[in-house]
């Protein structure tokens, strides 16, 4: 049992007590337009809105060590010449004490060495496009300490892709200005960019550097900059090469004295016709940015900004708080899982320690699913997000698989043809309606492919999504899979033999009729949701039509999608089943078991229960439910990327965590609270904290994957943070296991709890009313709510109609 830290639930922090975590353990800064990542050793980078197109600082992916580039500080004892990094990296010189606290949108790193303590707080103030680093240095010696403090960032030349590849150009373009101790990064400002970065310091500076070579010295890295070793900066001005920002502050501290130094790194834009001062010069007009810098360099402003951030998070999380018999559940629901949902809202899958922010913008299906996890926290922004996503839909009803957050345009590199994507829009919108009751969104005019003049109502978009599937049915009457469905590694029309060919976009054969049982299940679910939405609009006939379509597809699934003991996964190009007992490998897949049961398929005829038993028998492991079995032992050209991964990794029989909550939900629908909760705990990162040496990723957030039982590293997590796992687990635990489920006509209270529990209490804000909920159940009992009392009066059923905004509703539910 190895831990690298512990949870501090009171302060809503994860406290890391040694710097050498198995992987960089990351946190995110920023919540609106300016974002950054920060590791427990101050690695990471920042960007404005778009991780690819407006990157402020450099970070080196796939580097050794993993986490290179960051918000680095150096402390130097000017008497002895000894120097170190208070965040351990990049010097990695031994610290006498070390502690990193990752909190909600901030991180503090504290350490001590030779009697010098440093504590740095990093955060992005609300409403600002800048970040603050507040460093408090304390002399704990009994003699005066003469110290130097150096700051260090390496600027990215804005477009992160170009920055990392186009050296013939960008070794010559880098430009800076230094004015009044503030370092301005202005590469390309002379021409088509109207934005720049600034890096300021609250103290009078002894010196600065802006050319990387001058700071580091030839053949040196960040672990041993020559300027730090020497104890002085050289006042270099970057002309081309690699612009950096370094300040030098001298501190002479009496015994017991603490000094606070504030650094501010930020992004600013100027109007094009007012970008230079004087107007015909090439000098940045700093009129607008100077007051901002001056403000944020004041300790009182930094304190107030931090308090505001804390209040902001308290308000965001306050909408749902639970107290259950399981601390790991409470901590995830109340703090970390909700937090992770907000981060995926901000960034989709675009940028993390493992996603470079270059290749992928916002996913269409991903963003729709992320919505499920944050719609109750920030409904107005969910509304805006839905309209942005829908505006990238194509007139056929199809959808770009991704779009760029800065331009909000569909990403042509990947294009469309992922046949599940459009259906997720229906599920996202339906979640929004259930949470907010705001049916006005359905009438919003939304264009296709962002083309002005093409606007139709959002409701019409939903209809197109549904017909998109109906227009594309295969020989068995199941939906065609296109380039891939949810499992974007199942590339059934691809047949790639050429290294490097993209599996997702290559279609080098034609005439394929590959079909997806997963999309079929998803269609049933979406059609039922759309039917309820049609009812809401008084379109009873349409509703009946969608229900009939759902019914028909259900029949098709039962006829062609059932394999005897579980749901099949698909039919390949040639019409052979995938995920069937007929296959040698990949006989059973998790996705259709989850999605079909979620859609209500097989509930009356025992198929659902049988399928879930098969999952338990064949797919469940102590570390979670694997994606399929048996793993593919070799490359199957007819299946594509899924069979490129060695057994047990990623979609080839890894525990692809996103799918696990579908099974948890399916289990609650089938009424098995023990199994549902057991699956929940198996991948709950907090519940896995005590096996951190196996799990290796952060114990406070979900990772995309945990290596499956066929992998030599079974139980090892990879690619943390940006995954649909966050939203779906949140939905599984809060809406299905705890059973606090928004519906179109009110809040349903329908917990399906493990036998070992005696109930739980919760506070849930729903449509601006506060529900104080108590659920009671004798230990050892399972079952559904037998009695529901609302404000003292028993009610029928389990749905509580929306209460007037601002009121408090007391709910008591009894099970068994
Ligand atoms: C990965 C998927 C990912 C996809 C899209 C694949 O290589 O395995 O998990 O969603 O690429 O970028
Ligand atoms: C990650 C992608 O972001 C998501 O869209 C996909 O569904 C899963 N991988 C499964 O392949």
JSON list of C-alpha atoms and ligand atoms in Angstrom, two decimals, residues 348-349 355 360 363-366 369 401-402 420-421 424 484-490 504 591 627 650-651 656 658-659 662 704 722-724, ligand 2:
[
{"chain": "A", "resi": 348, "resn": "UNK", "atom": "CA", "xyz": [-13.27, 18.61, -23.70]},
{"chain": "A", "resi": 349, "resn": "UNK", "atom": "CA", "xyz": [-10.41, 16.29, -24.67]},
{"chain": "A", "resi": 355, "resn": "UNK", "atom": "CA", "xyz": [-3.21, 15.55, -24.81]},
{"chain": "A", "resi": 360, "resn": "UNK", "atom": "CA", "xyz": [-8.10, 17.77, -31.17]},
{"chain": "A", "resi": 363, "resn": "UNK", "atom": "CA", "xyz": [-15.32, 16.64, -29.58]},
{"chain": "A", "resi": 364, "resn": "UNK", "atom": "CA", "xyz": [-18.93, 16.68, -30.76]},
{"chain": "A", "resi": 365, "resn": "UNK", "atom": "CA", "xyz": [-19.94, 13.51, -29.00]},
{"chain": "A", "resi": 366, "resn": "UNK", "atom": "CA", "xyz": [-17.54, 14.24, -26.16]},
{"chain": "A", "resi": 369, "resn": "UNK", "atom": "CA", "xyz": [-21.66, 13.80, -22.96]},
{"chain": "A", "resi": 401, "resn": "UNK", "atom": "CA", "xyz": [-16.45, 14.92, -35.04]},
{"chain": "A", "resi": 402, "resn": "UNK", "atom": "CA", "xyz": [-14.62, 17.90, -33.57]},
{"chain": "A", "resi": 420, "resn": "UNK", "atom": "CA", "xyz": [-23.22, 8.03, -33.33]},
{"chain": "A", "resi": 421, "resn": "UNK", "atom": "CA", "xyz": [-22.27, 11.69, -33.00]},
{"chain": "A", "resi": 424, "resn": "UNK", "atom": "CA", "xyz": [-25.58, 12.55, -28.66]},
{"chain": "A", "resi": 484, "resn": "UNK", "atom": "CA", "xyz": [-16.70, 4.44, -36.10]},
{"chain": "A", "resi": 485, "resn": "UNK", "atom": "CA", "xyz": [-19.30, 4.74, -33.43]},
{"chain": "A", "resi": 486, "resn": "UNK", "atom": "CA", "xyz": [-18.57, 5.59, -29.80]},
{"chain": "A", "resi": 487, "resn": "UNK", "atom": "CA", "xyz": [-15.63, 3.23, -29.89]},
{"chain": "A", "resi": 488, "resn": "UNK", "atom": "CA", "xyz": [-13.65, 5.23, -32.36]},
{"chain": "A", "resi": 489, "resn": "UNK", "atom": "CA", "xyz": [-11.18, 2.43, -32.71]},
{"chain": "A", "resi": 490, "resn": "UNK", "atom": "CA", "xyz": [-13.68, 0.09, -34.31]},
{"chain": "A", "resi": 504, "resn": "UNK", "atom": "CA", "xyz": [-10.56, 7.15, -38.33]},
{"chain": "A", "resi": 591, "resn": "UNK", "atom": "CA", "xyz": [-20.75, -1.01, -24.82]},
{"chain": "A", "resi": 627, "resn": "UNK", "atom": "CA", "xyz": [-14.07, -3.35, -22.83]},
{"chain": "A", "resi": 650, "resn": "UNK", "atom": "CA", "xyz": [-7.01, 1.09, -24.48]},
{"chain": "A", "resi": 651, "resn": "UNK", "atom": "CA", "xyz": [-9.96, -0.21, -26.46]},
{"chain": "A", "resi": 656, "resn": "UNK", "atom": "CA", "xyz": [-11.98, 1.93, -20.77]},
{"chain": "A", "resi": 658, "resn": "UNK", "atom": "CA", "xyz": [-16.08, 5.69, -19.80]},
{"chain": "A", "resi": 659, "resn": "UNK", "atom": "CA", "xyz": [-18.08, 2.51, -20.39]},
{"chain": "A", "resi": 662, "resn": "UNK", "atom": "CA", "xyz": [-23.15, 2.51, -18.38]},
{"chain": "A", "resi": 704, "resn": "UNK", "atom": "CA", "xyz": [-9.42, 7.37, -19.48]},
{"chain": "A", "resi": 722, "resn": "UNK", "atom": "CA", "xyz": [-10.06, 14.64, -19.89]},
{"chain": "A", "resi": 723, "resn": "UNK", "atom": "CA", "xyz": [-12.45, 11.78, -20.33]},
{"chain": "A", "resi": 724, "resn": "UNK", "atom": "CA", "xyz": [-16.16, 11.18, -20.61]},
{"chain": "B", "resi": 2, "resn": "LIG", "atom": "C1", "xyz": [-11.97, 8.84, -26.55]},
{"chain": "B", "resi": 2, "resn": "LIG", "atom": "C2", "xyz": [-12.78, 9.77, -27.37]},
{"chain": "B", "resi": 2, "resn": "LIG", "atom": "O1", "xyz": [-12.63, 11.08, -26.94]},
{"chain": "B", "resi": 2, "resn": "LIG", "atom": "C3", "xyz": [-14.24, 9.36, -27.36]},
{"chain": "B", "resi": 2, "resn": "LIG", "atom": "O2", "xyz": [-14.94, 10.15, -28.26]},
{"chain": "B", "resi": 2, "resn": "LIG", "atom": "C4", "xyz": [-14.39, 7.90, -27.67]},
{"chain": "B", "resi": 2, "resn": "LIG", "atom": "O3", "xyz": [-15.72, 7.58, -27.56]},
{"chain": "B", "resi": 2, "resn": "LIG", "atom": "C5", "xyz": [-13.54, 7.03, -26.80]},
{"chain": "B", "resi": 2, "resn": "LIG", "atom": "N1", "xyz": [-12.20, 7.47, -26.88]},
{"chain": "B", "resi": 2, "resn": "LIG", "atom": "C6", "xyz": [-13.66, 5.56, -27.14]},
{"chain": "B", "resi": 2, "resn": "LIG", "atom": "O4", "xyz": [-13.00, 5.20, -28.27]}
]
